Short mmCIF file of C-alpha atoms in Angstrom, two decimals:
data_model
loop_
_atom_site.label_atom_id
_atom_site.label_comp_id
_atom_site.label_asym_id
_atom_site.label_seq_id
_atom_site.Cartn_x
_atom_site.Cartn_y
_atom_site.Cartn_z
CA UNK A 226 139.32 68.29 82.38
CA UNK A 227 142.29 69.41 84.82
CA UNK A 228 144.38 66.96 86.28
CA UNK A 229 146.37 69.93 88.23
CA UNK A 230 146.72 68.11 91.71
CA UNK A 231 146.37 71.94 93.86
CA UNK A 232 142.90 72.85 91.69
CA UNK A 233 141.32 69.04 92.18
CA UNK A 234 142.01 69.32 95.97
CA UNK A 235 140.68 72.84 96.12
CA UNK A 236 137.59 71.93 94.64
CA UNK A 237 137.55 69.00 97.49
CA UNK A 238 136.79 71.44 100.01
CA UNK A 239 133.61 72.17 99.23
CA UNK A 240 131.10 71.07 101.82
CA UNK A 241 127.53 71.18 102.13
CA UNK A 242 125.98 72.75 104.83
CA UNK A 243 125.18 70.74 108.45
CA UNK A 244 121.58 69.50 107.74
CA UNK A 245 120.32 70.92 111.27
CA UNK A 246 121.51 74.58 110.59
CA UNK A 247 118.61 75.47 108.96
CA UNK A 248 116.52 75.81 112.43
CA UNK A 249 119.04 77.82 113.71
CA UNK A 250 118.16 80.23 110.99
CA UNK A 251 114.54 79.74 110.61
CA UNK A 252 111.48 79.17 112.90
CA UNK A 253 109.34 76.27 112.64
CA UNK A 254 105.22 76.60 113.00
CA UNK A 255 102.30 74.54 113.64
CA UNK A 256 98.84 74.54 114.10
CA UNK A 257 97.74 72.76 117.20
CA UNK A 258 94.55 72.70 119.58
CA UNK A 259 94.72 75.20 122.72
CA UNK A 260 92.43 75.89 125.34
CA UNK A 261 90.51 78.02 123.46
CA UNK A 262 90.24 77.26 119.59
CA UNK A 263 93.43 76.65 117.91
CA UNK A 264 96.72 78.39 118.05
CA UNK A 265 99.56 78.67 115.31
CA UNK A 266 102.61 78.49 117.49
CA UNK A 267 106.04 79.67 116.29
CA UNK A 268 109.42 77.84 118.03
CA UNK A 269 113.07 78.10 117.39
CA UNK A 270 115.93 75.63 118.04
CA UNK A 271 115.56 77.61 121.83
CA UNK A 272 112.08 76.69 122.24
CA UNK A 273 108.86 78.19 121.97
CA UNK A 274 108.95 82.13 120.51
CA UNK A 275 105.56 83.23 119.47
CA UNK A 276 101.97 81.70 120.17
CA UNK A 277 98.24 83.35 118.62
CA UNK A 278 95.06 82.66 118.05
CA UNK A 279 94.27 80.69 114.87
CA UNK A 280 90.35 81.30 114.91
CA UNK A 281 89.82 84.59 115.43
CA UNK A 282 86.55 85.64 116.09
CA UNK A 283 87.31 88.87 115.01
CA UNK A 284 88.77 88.66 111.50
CA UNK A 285 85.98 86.32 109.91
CA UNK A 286 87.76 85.36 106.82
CA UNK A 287 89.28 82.20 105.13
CA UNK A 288 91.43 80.68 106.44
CA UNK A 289 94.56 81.78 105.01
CA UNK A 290 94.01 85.42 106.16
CA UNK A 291 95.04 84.48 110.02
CA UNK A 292 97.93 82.59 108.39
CA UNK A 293 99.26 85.08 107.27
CA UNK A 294 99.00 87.70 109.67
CA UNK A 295 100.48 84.93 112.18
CA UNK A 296 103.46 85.06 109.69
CA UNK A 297 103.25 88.71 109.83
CA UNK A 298 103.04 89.38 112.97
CA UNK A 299 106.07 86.82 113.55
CA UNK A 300 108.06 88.50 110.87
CA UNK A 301 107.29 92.23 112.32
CA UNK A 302 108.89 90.69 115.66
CA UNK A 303 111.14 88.63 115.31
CA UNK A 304 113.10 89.02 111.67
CA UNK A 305 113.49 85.54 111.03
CA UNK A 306 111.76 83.30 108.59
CA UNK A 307 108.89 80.64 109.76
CA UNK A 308 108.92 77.32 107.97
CA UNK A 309 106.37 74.84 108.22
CA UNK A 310 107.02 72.41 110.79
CA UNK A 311 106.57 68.46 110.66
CA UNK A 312 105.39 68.16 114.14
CA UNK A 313 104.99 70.44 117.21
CA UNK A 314 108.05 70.81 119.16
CA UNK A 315 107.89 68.19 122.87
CA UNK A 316 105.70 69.40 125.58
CA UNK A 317 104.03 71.76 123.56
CA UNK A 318 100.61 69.77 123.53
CA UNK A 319 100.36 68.94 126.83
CA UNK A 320 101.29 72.34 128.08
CA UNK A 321 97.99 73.99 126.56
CA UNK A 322 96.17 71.11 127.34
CA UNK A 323 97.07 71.20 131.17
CA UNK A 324 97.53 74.66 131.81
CA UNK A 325 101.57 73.80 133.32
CA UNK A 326 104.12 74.70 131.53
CA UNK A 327 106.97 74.88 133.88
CA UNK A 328 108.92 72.06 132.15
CA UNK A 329 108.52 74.06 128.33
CA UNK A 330 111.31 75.96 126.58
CA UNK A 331 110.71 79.47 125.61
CA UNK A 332 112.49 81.26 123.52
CA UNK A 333 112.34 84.87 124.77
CA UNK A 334 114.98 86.47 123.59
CA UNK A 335 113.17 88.94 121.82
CA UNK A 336 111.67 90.15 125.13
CA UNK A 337 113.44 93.63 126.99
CA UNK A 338 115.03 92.27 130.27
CA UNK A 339 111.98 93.75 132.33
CA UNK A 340 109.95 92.08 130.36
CA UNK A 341 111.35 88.91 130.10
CA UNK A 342 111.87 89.27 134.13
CA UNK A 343 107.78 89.85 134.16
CA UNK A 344 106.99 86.99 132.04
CA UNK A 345 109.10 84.49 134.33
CA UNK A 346 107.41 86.05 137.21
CA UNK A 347 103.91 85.25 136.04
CA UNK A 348 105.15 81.91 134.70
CA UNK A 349 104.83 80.56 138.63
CA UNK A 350 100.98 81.58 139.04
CA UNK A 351 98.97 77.85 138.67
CA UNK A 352 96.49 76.86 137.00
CA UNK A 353 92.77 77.86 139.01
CA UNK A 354 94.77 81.01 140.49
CA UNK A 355 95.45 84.25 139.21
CA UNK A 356 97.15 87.27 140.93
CA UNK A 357 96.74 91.12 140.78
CA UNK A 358 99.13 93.03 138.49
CA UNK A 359 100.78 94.72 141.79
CA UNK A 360 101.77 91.47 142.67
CA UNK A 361 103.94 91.03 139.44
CA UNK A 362 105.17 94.57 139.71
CA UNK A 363 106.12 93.65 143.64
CA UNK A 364 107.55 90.47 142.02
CA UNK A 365 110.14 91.85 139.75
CA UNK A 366 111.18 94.20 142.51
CA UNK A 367 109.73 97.52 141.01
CA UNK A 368 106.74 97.70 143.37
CA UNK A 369 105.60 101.11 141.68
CA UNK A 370 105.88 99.75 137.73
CA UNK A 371 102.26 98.27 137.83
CA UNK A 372 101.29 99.90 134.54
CA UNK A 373 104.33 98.53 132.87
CA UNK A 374 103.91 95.32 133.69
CA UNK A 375 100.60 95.62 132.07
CA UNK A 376 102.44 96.56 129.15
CA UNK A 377 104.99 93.86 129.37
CA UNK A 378 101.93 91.39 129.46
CA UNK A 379 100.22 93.15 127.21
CA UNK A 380 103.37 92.13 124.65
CA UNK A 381 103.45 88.50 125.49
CA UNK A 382 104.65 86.73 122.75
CA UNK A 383 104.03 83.25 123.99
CA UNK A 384 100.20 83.85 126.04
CA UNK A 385 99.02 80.28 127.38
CA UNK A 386 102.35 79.76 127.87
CA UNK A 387 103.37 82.26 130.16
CA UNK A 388 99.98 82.53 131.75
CA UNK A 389 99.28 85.96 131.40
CA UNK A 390 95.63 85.45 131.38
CA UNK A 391 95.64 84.53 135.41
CA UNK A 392 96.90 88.62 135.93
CA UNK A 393 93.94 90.24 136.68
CA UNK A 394 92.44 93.26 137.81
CA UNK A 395 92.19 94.10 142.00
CA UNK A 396 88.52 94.95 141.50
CA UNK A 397 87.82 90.92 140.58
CA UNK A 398 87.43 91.53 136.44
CA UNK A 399 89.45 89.91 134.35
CA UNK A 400 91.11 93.04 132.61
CA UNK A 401 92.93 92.88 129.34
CA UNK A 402 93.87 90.15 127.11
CA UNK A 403 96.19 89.68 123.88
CA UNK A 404 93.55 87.74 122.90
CA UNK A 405 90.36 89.51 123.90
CA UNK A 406 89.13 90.42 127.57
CA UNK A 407 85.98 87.80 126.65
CA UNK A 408 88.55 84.91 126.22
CA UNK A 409 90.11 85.84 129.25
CA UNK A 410 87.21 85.19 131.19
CA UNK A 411 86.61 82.12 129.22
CA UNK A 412 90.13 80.56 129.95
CA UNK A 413 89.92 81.55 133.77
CA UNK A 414 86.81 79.75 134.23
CA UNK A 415 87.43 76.75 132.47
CA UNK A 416 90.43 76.39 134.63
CA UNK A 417 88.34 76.63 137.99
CA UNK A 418 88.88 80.46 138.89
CA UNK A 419 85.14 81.46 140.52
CA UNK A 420 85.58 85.27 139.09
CA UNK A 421 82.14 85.81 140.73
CA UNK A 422 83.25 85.04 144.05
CA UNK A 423 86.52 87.40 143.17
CA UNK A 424 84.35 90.06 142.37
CA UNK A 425 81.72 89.69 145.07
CA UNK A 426 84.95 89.69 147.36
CA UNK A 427 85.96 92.78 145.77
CA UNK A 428 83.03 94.73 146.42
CA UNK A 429 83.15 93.77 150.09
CA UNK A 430 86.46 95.35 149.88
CA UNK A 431 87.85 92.16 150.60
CA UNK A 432 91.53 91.02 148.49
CA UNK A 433 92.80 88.78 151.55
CA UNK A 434 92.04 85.47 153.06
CA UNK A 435 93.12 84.64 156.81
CA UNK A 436 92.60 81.25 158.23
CA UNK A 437 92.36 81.52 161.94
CA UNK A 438 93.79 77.77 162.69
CA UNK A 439 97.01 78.15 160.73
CA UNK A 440 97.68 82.22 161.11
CA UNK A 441 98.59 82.36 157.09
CA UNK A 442 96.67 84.99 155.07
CA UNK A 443 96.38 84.52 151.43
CA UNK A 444 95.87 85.91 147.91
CA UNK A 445 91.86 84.67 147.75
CA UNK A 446 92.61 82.42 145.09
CA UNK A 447 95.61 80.56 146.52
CA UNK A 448 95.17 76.89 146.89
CA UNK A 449 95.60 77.29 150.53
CA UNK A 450 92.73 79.81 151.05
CA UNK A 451 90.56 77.51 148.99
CA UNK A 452 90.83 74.98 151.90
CA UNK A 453 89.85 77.30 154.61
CA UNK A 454 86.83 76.48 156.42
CA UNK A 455 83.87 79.90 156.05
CA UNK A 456 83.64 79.37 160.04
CA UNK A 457 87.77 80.17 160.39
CA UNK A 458 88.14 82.25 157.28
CA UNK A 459 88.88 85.85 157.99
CA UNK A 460 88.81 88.57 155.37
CA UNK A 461 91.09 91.69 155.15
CA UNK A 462 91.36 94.80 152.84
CA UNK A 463 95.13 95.28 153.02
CA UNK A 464 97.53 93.18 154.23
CA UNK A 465 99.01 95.67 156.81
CA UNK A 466 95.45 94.89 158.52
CA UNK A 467 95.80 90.89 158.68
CA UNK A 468 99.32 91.77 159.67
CA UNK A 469 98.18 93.88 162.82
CA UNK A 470 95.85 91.04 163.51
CA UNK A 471 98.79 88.64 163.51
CA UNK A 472 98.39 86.63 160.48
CA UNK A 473 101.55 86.07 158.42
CA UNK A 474 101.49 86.18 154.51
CA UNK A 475 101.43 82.82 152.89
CA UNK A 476 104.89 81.39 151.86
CA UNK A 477 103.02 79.79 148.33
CA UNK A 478 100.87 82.84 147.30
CA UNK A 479 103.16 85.54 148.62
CA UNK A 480 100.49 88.13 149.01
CA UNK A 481 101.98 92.16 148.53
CA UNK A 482 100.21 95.11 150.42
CA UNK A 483 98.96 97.16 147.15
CA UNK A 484 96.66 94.50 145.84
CA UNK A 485 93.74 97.10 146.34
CA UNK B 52 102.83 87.48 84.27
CA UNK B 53 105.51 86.25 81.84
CA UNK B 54 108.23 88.21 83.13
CA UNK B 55 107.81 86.03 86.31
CA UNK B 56 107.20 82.80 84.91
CA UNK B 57 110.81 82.55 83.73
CA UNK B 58 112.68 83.41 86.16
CA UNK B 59 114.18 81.05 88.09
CA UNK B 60 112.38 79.08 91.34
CA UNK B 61 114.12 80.72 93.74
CA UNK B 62 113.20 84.05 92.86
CA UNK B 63 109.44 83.00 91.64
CA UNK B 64 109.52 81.26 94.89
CA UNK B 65 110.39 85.02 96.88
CA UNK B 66 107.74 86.87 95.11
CA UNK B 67 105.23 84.51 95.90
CA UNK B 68 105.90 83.78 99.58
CA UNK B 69 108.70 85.37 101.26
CA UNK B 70 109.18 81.86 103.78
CA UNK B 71 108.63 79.48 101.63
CA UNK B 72 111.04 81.20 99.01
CA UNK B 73 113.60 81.83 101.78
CA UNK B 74 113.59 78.34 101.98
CA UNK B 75 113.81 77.64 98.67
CA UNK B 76 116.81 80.29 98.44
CA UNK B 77 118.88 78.02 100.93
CA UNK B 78 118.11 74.86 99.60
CA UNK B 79 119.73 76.32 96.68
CA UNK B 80 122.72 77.82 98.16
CA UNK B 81 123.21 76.38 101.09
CA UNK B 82 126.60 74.67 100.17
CA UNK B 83 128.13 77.25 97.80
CA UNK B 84 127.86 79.90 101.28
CA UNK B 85 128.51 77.35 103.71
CA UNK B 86 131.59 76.15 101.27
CA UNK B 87 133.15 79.67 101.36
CA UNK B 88 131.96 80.22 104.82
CA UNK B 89 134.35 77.21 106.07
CA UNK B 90 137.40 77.82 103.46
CA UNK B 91 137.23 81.98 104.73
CA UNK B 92 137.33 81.30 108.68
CA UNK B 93 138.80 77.79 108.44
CA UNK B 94 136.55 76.88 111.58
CA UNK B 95 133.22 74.99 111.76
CA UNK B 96 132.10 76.53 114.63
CA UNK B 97 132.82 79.99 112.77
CA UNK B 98 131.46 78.64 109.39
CA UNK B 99 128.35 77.60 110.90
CA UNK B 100 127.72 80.96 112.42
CA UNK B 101 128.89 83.15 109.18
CA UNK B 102 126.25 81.08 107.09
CA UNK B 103 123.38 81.45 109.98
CA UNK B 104 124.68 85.55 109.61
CA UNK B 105 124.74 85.64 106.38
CA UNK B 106 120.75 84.33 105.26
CA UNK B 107 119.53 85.65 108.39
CA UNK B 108 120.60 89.07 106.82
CA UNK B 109 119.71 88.03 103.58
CA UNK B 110 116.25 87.23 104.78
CA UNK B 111 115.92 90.37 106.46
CA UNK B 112 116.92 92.53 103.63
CA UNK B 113 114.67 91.02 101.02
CA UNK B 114 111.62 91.46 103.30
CA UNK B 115 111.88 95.14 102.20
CA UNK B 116 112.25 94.80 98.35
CA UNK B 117 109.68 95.04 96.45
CA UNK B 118 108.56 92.83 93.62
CA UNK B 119 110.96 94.62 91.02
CA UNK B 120 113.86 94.63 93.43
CA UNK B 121 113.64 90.57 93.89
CA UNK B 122 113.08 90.21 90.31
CA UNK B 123 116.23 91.45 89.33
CA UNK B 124 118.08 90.10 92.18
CA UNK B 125 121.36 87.23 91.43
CA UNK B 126 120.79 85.46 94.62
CA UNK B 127 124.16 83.59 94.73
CA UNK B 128 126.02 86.54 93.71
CA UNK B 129 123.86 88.52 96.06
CA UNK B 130 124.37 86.16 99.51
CA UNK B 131 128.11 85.52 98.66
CA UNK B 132 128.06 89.56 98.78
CA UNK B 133 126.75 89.57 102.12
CA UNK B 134 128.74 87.08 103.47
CA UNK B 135 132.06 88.76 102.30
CA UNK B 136 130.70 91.83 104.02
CA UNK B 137 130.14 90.08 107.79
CA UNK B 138 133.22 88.16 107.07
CA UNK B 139 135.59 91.48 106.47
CA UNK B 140 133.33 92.99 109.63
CA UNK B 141 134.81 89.79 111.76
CA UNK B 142 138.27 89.79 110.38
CA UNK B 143 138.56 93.76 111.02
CA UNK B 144 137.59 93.02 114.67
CA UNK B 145 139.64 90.07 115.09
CA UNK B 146 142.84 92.19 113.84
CA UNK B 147 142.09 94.72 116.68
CA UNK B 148 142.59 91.75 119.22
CA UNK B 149 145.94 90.42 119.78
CA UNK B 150 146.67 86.92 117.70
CA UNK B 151 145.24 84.00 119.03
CA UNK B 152 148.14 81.33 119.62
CA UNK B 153 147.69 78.89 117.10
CA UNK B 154 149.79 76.28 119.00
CA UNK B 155 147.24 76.21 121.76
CA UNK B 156 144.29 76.56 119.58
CA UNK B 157 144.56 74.05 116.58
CA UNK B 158 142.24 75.32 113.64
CA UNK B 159 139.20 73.25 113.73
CA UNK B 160 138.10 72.21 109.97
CA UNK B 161 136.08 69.16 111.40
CA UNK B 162 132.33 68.20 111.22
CA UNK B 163 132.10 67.47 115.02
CA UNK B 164 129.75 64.15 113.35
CA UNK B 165 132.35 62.87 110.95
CA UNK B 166 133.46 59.14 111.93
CA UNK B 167 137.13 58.69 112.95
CA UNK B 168 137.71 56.95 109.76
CA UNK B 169 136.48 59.74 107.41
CA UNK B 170 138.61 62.34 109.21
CA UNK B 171 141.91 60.54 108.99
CA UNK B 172 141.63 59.95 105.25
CA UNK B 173 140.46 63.96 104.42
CA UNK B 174 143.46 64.87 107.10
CA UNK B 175 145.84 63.71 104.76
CA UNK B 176 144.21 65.71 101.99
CA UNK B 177 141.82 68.33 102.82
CA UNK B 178 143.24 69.72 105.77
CA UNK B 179 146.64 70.20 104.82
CA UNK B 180 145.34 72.36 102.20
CA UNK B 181 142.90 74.31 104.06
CA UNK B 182 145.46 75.28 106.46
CA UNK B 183 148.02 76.35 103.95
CA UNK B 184 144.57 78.53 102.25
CA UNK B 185 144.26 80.51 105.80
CA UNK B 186 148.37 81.62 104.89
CA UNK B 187 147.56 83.60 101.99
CA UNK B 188 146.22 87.30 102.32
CA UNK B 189 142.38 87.98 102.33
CA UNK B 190 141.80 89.07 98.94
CA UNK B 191 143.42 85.72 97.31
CA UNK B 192 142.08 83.66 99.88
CA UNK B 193 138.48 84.94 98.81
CA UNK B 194 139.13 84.74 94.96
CA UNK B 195 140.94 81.55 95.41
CA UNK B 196 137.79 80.27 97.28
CA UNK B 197 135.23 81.30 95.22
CA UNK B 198 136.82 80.87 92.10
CA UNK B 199 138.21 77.05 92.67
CA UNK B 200 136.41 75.67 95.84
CA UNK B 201 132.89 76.70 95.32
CA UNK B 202 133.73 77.28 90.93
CA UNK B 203 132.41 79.96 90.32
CA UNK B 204 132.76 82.57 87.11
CA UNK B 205 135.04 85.51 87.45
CA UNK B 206 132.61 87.88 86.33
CA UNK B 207 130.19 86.97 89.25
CA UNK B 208 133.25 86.74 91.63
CA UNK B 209 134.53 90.47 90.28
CA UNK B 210 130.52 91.34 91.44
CA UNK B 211 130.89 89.52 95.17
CA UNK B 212 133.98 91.27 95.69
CA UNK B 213 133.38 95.01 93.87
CA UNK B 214 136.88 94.70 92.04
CA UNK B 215 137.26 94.37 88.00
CA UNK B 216 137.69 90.74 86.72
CA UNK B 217 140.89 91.70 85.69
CA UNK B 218 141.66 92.11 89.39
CA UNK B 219 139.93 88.95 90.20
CA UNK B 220 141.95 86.90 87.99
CA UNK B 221 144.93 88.86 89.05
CA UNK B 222 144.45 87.52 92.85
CA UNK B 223 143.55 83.76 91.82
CA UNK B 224 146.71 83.30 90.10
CA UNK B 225 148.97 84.56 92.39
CA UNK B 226 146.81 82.87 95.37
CA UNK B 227 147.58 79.49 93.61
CA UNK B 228 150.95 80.53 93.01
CA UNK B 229 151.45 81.32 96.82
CA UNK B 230 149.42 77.87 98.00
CA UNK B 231 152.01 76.07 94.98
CA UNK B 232 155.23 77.56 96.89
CA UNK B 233 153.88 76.39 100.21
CA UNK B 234 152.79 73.22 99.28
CA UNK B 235 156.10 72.92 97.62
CA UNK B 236 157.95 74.18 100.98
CA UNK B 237 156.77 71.42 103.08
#
């Protein structure tokens, strides 16, 4: 039509958008198997942003209903839209299957600072161990903020992931859960966590191990109270009391004083 | 029903399902903002994070119409209105900052994947005429764009940019007449 040399070589310039911008815009989900039932899990180009429960006991319904309120949900949060993915992003599988997922990308940047601070925190409990909220709170460096780490928890946007589930209450129960306090229990004991024995301990007012041979005293579920003999184990109420009796906290567990 | 059933995918795609018609909405525009995007700032980097901007706002702001809203909604017309909004955002607060120095920081119009080859041919003719397009003063440079790089009509362009079309033509023609002198100069 034109054969004006300036128009043709504007109309050169167009270009069409860099095929991999579109994650940095949009979220990706799946569907995959967890520990517990089946999760929808939300990830950005970061890594993973938002994981819940795809059967929900709860909301009986078909099957689209928990899609949607997965989108929802993700939508209320986050502000971004959530595409159907081809395949679930690396390491995502094996991270619920195992229970570790300290080699995982998260992508928490719609977390507070706290909270974010919280969630790395309770990132480092293992599988078979869980710790008492104080110890989070002592974690983070705000000893006294044990209710708001409950709340920080409470908001988890990736559970499973960061293990929320393995903060639980001083007393030995399992306390609250973004997905239920019933599927708390469930996920603690099918990792290994005897919350009998935790609560039997309780009641004895005991939240400290102490092995007399090595001098360490430990959270009661740390790997290195599990190996202590009953004839050398000691327990304590507070950890100013194993300290008077000259054990030393435990450089893996990292047992606080308010865990009663 | 029939109101819905002829209006075009994108929007039949929004009403149904906000994500999958988002996605929908960028398959279908996803050059014509990225286009003007790249000819505005003149830098991929910059380009690549106006059109992110620009449908993650978009996005954001349909989630709140209702079905009425998104049925009268011009989508192209609509995210080319938003992006000329972030855009004169950026370029206020870039004008509050002293100048870069453009000796020591060339302006970057390549796709960082383009083979060697590619860019030396489009160097002799894209570039050139890209650079002489970040010369000319905002208003012609965004006419000039919309109108001749990513074609579109002036009545939709005099909507993007809130001026009359006689305005709009007013600022492609003496945009081209501008990049003609400079091209010329050289």
């Amino acid at each position: 039509m034109t054969h004006d040399p300036l128009l043709a070589g504007l109309a050169a310039l167009a270009a069409d958008a860099p095929d991999g911008l579109l994650d940095r815009i949009a979220a990706r989900w799946v569907r995959v198997a967890g520990p517990v039932g089946e999760v929808f899990v939300a990830f950005t180009d970061e890594g993973v942003a938002y994981v819940r429960e795809a059967d929900e006991p709860m909301h009986a319904g078909p099957d689209d209903d928990a899609r949607r309120r997965f989108t929802e949900g993700f939508r209320r949060r986050f502000g971004r839209p959530l595409l159907a993915a081809t395949r679930p992003p690396a390491g995502l599988l094996p991270a619920l299957r195992t229970g570790r997922s300290g080699g995982l990308r998260l992508d928490l940047r719609g977390a507070t600072d706290f909270q974010r601070e919280v969630l790395e925190a309770v990132r480092g409990i293992p599988r078979g161990e869980v710790r008492p909220y104080s110890w989070v709170a002592a974690r983070v460096g705000r000893p006294g903020a044990v209710r708001a780490v409950g709340s920080a928890l409470a908001g988890n946007p990736v559970p499973l992931l960061v293990p929320c589930h393995r903060v639980t209450r001083a007393d030995g129960e399992a306390g609250e859960y973004v997905f239920g306090a019933a599927t708390k229990e469930r996920l603690l004991r099918a990792e290994g966590v005897d919350l009998d024995r935790l609560r039997r301990l309780a009641k004895d007012r005991v939240f400290y191990l102490a092995s007399d041979t090595t001098g360490v005293v430990c959270l009661p579920t740390c790997h290195n109270a599990r190996r202590i003999t009953p004839a050398h184990r000691h327990g304590f109420r507070t950890l100013a009391e194993a300290g008077s009796a000259g054990y030393r906290p435990c450089r893996t567990c990292r047992p606080t004083g308010l865990a009663a | 029903m029939s109101e819905i059933d002829c209006l075009d995918p994108v929007r039949k795609a929004l009403l149904d399902d906000l994500d999958e018609g988002f996605a929908e909405l960028y398959g279908a525009h996803r050059g014509v903002v990225f286009s003007t995007a790249l000819r505005l700032c003149g830098r991929w980097a910059d380009a690549e994070d106006l059109t992110a901007e620009t449908f993650l706002r978009a996005y954001r702001a349909v989630a709140g119409y209702d079905a009425a809203r998104i049925a009268e909604l011009r989508p192209r017309a609509w995210l080319l209105t938003i992006l000329m909004n972030i855009w004169r955002n950026c370029a206020r607060a870039k004008s509050r900052k002293p100048p870069p120095d453009l000796r020591e920081e060339p302006v970057d119009t390549v796709d960082p994947r383009e083979g060697v080859e590619e860019a030396a041919v489009r160097h002799e003719t894209g570039d050139e005429l890209a650079g002489l397009l970040a010369l000319l003063p905002e208003e012609q440079r965004a006419a000039v764009v919309l109108r001749h790089v990513v074609d579109l009509p002036v009545s939709e362009i005099a909507e993007v940019l809130r001026v009359p079309q006689g305005t709009v033509k007013s600022h492609v023609s003496r945009g081209l007449k501008r990049l003609r002198a400079l091209g010329g100069a050289r």
